[in-house]
PDB file of C-alpha atoms in Angstrom:
ATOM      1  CA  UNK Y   6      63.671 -55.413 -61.238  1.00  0.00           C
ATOM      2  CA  UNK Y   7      60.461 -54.244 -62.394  1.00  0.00           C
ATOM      3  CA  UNK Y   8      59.588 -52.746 -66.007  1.00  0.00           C
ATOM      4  CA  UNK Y   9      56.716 -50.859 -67.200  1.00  0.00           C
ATOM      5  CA  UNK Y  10      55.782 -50.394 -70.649  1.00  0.00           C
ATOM      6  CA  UNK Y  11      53.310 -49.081 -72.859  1.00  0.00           C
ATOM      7  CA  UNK Y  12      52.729 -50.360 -76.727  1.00  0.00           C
ATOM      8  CA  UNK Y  13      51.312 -48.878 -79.634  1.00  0.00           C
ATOM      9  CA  UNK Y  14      51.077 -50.520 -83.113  1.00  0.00           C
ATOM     10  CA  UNK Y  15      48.679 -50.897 -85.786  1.00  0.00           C
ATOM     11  CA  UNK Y  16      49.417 -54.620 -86.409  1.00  0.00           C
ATOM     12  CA  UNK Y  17      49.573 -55.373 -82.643  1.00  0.00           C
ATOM     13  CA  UNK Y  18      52.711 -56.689 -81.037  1.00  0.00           C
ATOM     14  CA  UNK Y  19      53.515 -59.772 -81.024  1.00  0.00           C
ATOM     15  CA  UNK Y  20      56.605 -60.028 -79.168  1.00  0.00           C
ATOM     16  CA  UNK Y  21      59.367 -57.611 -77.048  1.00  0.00           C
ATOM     17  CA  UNK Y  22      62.007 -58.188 -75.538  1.00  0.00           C
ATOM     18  CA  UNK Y  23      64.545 -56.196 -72.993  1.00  0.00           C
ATOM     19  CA  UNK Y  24      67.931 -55.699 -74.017  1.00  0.00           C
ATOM     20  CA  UNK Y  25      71.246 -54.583 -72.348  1.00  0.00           C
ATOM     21  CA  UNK Y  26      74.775 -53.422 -73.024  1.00  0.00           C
ATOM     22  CA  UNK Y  27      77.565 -52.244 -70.784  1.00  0.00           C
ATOM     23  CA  UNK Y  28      78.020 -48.507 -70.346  1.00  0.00           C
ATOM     24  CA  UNK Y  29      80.870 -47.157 -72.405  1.00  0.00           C
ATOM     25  CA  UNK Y  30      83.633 -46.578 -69.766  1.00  0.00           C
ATOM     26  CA  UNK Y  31      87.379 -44.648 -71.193  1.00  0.00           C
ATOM     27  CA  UNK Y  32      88.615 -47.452 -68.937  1.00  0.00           C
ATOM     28  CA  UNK Y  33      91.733 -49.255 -70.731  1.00  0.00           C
ATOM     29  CA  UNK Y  34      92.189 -52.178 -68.652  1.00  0.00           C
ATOM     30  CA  UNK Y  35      87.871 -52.721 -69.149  1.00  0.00           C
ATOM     31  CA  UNK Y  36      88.215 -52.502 -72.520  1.00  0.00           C
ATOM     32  CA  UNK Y  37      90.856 -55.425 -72.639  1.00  0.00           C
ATOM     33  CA  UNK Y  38      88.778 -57.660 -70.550  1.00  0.00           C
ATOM     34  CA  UNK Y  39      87.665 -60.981 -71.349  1.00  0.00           C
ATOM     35  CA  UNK Y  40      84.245 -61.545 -69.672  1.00  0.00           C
ATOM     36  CA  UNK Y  41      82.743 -64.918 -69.241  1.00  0.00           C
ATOM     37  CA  UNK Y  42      78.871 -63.530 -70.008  1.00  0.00           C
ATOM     38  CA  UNK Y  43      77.217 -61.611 -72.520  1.00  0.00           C
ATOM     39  CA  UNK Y  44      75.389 -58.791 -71.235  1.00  0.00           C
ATOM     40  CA  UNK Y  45      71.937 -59.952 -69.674  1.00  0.00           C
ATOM     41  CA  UNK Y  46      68.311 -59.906 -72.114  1.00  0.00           C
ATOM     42  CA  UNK Y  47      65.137 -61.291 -71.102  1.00  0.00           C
ATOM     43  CA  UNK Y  48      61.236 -61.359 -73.099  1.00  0.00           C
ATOM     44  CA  UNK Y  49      58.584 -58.889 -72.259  1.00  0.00           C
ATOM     45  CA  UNK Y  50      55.451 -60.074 -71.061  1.00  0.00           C
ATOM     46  CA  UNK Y  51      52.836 -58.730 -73.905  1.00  0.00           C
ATOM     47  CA  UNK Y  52      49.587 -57.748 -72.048  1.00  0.00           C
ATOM     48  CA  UNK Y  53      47.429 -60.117 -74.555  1.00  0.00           C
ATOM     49  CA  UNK Y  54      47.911 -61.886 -78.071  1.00  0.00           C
ATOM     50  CA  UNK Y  55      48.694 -59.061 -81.096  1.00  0.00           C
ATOM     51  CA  UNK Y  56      48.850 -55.598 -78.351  1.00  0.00           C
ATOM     52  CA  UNK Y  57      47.772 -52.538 -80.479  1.00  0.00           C
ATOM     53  CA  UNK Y  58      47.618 -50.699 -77.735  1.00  0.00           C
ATOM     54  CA  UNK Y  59      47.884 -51.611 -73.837  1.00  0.00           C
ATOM     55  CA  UNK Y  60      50.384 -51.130 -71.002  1.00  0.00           C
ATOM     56  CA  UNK Y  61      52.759 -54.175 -69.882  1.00  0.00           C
ATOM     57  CA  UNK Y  62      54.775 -54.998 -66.650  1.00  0.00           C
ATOM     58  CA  UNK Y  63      57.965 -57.458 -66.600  1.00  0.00           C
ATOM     59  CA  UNK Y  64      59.460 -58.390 -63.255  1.00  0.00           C
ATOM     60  CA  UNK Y  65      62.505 -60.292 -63.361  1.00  0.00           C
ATOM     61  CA  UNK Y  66      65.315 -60.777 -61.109  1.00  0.00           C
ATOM     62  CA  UNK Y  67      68.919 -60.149 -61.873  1.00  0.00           C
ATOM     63  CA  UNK Y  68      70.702 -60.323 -59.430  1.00  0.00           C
ATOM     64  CA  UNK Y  69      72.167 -63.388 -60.042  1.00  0.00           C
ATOM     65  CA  UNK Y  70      73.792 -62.172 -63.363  1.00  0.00           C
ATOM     66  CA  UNK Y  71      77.877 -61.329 -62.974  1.00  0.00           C
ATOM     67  CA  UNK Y  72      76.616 -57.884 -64.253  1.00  0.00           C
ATOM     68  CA  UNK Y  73      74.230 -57.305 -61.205  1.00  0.00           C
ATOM     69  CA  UNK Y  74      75.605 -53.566 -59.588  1.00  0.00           C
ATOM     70  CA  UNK Y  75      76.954 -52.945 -63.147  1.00  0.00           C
ATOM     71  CA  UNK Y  76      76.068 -49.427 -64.936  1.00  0.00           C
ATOM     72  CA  UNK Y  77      73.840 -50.157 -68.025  1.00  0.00           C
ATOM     73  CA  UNK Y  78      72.229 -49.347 -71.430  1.00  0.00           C
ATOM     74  CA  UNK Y  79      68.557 -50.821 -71.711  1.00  0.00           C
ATOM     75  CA  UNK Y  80      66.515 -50.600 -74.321  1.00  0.00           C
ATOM     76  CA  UNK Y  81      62.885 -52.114 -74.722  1.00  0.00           C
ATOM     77  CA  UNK Y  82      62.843 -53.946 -78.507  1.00  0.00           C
ATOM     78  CA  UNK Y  83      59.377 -55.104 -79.735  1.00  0.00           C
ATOM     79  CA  UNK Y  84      58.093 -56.265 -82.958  1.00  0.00           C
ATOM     80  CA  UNK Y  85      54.620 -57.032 -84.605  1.00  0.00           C
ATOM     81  CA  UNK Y  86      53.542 -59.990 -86.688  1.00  0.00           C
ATOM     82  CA  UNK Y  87      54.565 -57.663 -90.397  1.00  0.00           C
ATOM     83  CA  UNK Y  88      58.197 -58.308 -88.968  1.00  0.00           C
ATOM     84  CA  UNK Y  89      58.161 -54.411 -87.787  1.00  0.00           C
ATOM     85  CA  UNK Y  90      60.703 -53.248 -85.258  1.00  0.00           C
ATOM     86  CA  UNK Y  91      60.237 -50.647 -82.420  1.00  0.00           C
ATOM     87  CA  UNK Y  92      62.608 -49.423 -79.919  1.00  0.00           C
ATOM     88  CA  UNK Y  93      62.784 -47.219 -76.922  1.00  0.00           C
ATOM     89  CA  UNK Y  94      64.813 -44.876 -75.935  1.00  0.00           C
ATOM     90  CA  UNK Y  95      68.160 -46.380 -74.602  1.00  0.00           C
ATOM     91  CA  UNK Y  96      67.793 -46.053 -70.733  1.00  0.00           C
ATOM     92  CA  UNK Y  97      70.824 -45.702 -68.370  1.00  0.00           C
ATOM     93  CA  UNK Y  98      70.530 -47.289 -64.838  1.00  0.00           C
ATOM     94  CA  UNK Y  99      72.502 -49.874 -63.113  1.00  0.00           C
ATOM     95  CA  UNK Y 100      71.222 -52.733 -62.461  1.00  0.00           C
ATOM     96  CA  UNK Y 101      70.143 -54.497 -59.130  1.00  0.00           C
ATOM     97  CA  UNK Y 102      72.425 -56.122 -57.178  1.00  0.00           C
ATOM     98  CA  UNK Y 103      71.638 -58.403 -54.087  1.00  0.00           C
ATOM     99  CA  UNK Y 104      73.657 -56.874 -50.653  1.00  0.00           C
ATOM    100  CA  UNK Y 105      75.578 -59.257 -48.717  1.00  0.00           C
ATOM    101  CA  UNK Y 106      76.447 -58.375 -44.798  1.00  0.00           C
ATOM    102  CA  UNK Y 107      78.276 -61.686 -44.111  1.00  0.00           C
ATOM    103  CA  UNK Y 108      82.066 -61.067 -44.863  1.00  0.00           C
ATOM    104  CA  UNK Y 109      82.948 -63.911 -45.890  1.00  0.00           C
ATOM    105  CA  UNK Y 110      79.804 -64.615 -48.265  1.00  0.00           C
ATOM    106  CA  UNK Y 111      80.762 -61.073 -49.269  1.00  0.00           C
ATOM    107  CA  UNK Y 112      84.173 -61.509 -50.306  1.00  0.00           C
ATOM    108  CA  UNK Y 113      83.435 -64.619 -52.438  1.00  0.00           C
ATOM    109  CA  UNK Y 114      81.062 -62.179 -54.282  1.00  0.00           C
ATOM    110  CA  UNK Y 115      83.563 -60.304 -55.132  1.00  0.00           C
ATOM    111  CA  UNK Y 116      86.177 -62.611 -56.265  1.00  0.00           C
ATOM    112  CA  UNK Y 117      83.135 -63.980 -58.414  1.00  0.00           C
ATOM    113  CA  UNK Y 118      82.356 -60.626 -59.963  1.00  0.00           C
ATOM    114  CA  UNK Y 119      85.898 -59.976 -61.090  1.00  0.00           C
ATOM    115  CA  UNK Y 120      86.670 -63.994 -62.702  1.00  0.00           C
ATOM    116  CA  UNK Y 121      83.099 -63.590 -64.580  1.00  0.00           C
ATOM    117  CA  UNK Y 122      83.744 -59.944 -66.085  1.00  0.00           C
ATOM    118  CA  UNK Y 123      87.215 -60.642 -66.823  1.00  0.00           C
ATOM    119  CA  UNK Y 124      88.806 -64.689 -67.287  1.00  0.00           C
ATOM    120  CA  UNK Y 125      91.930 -63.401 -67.387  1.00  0.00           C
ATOM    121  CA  UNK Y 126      91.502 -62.364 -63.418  1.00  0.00           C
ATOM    122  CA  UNK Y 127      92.078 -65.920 -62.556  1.00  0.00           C
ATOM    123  CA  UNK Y 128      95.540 -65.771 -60.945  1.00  0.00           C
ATOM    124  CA  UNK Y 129      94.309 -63.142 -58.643  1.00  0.00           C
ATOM    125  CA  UNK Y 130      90.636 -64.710 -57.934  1.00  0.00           C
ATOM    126  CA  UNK Y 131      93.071 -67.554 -56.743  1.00  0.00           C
ATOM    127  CA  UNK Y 132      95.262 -65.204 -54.250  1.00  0.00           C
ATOM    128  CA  UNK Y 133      91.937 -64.393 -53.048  1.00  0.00           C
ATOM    129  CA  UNK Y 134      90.286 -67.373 -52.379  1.00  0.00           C
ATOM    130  CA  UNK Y 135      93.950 -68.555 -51.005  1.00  0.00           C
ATOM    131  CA  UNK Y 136      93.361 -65.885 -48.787  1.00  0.00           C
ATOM    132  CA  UNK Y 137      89.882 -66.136 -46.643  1.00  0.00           C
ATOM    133  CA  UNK Y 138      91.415 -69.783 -45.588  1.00  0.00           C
ATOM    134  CA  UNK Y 139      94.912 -68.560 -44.183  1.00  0.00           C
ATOM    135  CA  UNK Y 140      93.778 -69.219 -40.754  1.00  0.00           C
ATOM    136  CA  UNK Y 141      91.483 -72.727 -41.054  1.00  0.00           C
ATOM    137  CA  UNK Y 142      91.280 -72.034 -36.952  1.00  0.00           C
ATOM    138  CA  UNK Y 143      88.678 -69.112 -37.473  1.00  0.00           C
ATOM    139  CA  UNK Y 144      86.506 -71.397 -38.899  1.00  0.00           C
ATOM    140  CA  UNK Y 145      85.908 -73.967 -36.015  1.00  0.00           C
ATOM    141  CA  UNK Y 146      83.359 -75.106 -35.741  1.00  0.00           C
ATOM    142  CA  UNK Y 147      81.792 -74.481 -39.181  1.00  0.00           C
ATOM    143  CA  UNK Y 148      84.421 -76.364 -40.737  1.00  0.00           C
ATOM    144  CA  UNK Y 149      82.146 -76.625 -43.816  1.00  0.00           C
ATOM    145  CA  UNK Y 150      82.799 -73.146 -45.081  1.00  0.00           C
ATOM    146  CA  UNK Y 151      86.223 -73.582 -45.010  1.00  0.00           C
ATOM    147  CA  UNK Y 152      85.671 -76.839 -46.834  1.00  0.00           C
ATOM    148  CA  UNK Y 153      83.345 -75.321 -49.080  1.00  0.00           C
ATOM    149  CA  UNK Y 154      86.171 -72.579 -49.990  1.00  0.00           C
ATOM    150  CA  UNK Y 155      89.160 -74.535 -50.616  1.00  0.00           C
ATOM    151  CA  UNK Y 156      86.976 -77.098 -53.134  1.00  0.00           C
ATOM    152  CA  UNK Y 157      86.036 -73.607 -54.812  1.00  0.00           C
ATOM    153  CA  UNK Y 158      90.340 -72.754 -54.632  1.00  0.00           C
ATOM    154  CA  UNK Y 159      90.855 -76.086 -56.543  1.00  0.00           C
ATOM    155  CA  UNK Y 160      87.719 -76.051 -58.992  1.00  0.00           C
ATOM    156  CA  UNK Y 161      89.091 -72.554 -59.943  1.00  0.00           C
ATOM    157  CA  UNK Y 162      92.639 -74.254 -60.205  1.00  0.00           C
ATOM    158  CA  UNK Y 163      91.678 -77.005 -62.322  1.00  0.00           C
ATOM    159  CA  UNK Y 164      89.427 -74.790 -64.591  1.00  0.00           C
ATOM    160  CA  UNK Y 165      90.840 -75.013 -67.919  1.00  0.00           C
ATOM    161  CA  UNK Y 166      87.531 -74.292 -70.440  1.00  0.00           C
ATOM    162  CA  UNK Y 167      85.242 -71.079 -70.218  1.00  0.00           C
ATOM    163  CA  UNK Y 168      82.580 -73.618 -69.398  1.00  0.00           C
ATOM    164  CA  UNK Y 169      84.794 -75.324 -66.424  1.00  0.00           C
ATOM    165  CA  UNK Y 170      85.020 -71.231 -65.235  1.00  0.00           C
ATOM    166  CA  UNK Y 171      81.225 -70.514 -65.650  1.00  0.00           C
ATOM    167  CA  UNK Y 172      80.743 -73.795 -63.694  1.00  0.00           C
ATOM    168  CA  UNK Y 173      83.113 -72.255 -60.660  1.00  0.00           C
ATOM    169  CA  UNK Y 174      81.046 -68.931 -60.912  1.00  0.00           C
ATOM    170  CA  UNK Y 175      77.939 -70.409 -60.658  1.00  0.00           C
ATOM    171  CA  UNK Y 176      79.421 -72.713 -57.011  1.00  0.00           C
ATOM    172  CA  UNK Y 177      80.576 -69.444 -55.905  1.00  0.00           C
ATOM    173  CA  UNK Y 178      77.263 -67.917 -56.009  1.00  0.00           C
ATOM    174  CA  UNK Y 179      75.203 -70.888 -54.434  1.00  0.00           C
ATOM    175  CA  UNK Y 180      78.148 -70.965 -51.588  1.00  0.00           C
ATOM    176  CA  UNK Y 181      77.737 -67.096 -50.774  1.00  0.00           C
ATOM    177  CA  UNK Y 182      73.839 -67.658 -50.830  1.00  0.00           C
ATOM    178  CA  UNK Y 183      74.293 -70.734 -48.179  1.00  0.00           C
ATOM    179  CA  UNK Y 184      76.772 -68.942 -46.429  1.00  0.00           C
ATOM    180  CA  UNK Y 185      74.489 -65.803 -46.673  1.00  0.00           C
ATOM    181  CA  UNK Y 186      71.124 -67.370 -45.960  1.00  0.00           C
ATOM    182  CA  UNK Y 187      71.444 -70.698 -45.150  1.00  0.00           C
ATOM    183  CA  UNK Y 188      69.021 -72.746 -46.300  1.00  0.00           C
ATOM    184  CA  UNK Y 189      66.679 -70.175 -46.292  1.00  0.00           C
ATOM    185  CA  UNK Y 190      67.798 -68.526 -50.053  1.00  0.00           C
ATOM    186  CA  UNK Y 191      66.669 -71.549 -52.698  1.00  0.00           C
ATOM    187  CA  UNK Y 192      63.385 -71.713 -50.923  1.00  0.00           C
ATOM    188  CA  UNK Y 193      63.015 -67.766 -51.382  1.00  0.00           C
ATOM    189  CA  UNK Y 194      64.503 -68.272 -54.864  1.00  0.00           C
ATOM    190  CA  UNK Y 195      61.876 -70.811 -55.529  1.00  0.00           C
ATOM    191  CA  UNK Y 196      58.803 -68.581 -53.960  1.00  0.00           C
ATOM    192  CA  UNK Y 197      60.228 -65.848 -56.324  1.00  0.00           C
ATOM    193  CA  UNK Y 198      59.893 -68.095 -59.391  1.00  0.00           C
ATOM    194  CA  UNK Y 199      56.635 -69.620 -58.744  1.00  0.00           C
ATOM    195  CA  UNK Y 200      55.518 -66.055 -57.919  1.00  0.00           C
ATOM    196  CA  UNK Y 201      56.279 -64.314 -61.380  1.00  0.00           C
ATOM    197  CA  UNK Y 202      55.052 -67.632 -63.215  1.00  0.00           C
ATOM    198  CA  UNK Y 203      51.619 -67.103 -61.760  1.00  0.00           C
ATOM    199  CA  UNK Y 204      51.861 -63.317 -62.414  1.00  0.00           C
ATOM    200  CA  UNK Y 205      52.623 -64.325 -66.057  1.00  0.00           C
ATOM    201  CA  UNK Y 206      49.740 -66.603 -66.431  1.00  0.00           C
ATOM    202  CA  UNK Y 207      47.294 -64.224 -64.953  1.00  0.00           C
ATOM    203  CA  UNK Y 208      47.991 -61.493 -67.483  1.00  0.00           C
ATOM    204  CA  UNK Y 209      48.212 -63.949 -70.570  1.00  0.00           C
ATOM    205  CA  UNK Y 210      44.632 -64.972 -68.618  1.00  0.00           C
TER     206      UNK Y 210
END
């Protein structure tokens, strides 16, 4: 995801920062949810020390975060070194999500999704995960998926903490990614990273 910005202020801007919040949905069964993670927020890159007046650019990846495909309220939130606050217009859009084309990889996405937006989903992530192992024969002779999906089947079973769930959430990402990419995703992940860390030093010169 990649913001552009322009700032204005007689002080100069110190610091901004990016802010989301779930769109408002008449949904009953949303509204009793119990989700794992707080809606995402990230800094703003300032274009130099105290902006008065200058155009910025954040890139940032999301798509990790359980709220990745989700629709969205941003709003840009800046403030100057007098302690004065500025914000933008609230901005609708939904935010990035990574595609996944293997089925399996797919399907753990989406039993991920549903435990992380709503704890209370865990009997049914379990049915699911239960599920893409009902024929262990399919998997020969990758036997390490099917591995790989019943530890996640017991992990999720023994989870008794929010922490112990967020820990399961964050296996059944890096197992769709393997299963996805192979070992191909963390060094692309890493390349990202390094990437938008140089980008950031550039513009802070």
């Amino acid at each position: 995801m990649q913001l552009s910005y322009k700032i204005e202020d007689d002080y100069g801007a110190s610091e901004g920062q990016a802010i989301f919040k779930r769109k408002e949905k008449p949904d009953a069964a949303e509204m009793k949810s119990r989700p794992l993670y707080g809606a995402p927020e990230f800094p703003l890159v300032m274009p130099q020390a105290r902006t008065r007046n200058a155009i910025g650019q954040t890139e940032k990846d999301l798509t990790e975060h359980p709220f990745a495909g989700s629709d969205m309220v941003m709003t840009l939130v800046a403030k100057d070194q007098a302690g004065n606050e500025g914000r933008s217009e609230p901005f609708e859009m939904k935010l990035p999500e990574r595609p996944f084309f293997n089925p399996i990889a797919k399907s753990i996405i989406e039993q991920r999704r549903m435990i992380a937006l709503d704890a209370e989903s865990k009997p049914r992530v379990l049915i699911g995960l239960d599920a893409l192992t009902i024929a262990p024969e399919r998997f020969t002779p990758d036997t390490s998926i099917y591995l790989g999906l019943r530890s996640l089947y017991w992990n999720l079973t023994n989870a008794r903490s929010d922490d112990e769930l967020r820990d399961v959430v964050s296996r059944m990402w890096a197992m769709a990614v393997l299963i996805e990419d192979g070992t191909m995703g963390d060094a692309a992940a890493q390349l990202r990273a390094a990437q938008e860390a140089l980008r950031q030093a550039l513009e802070r010169n």
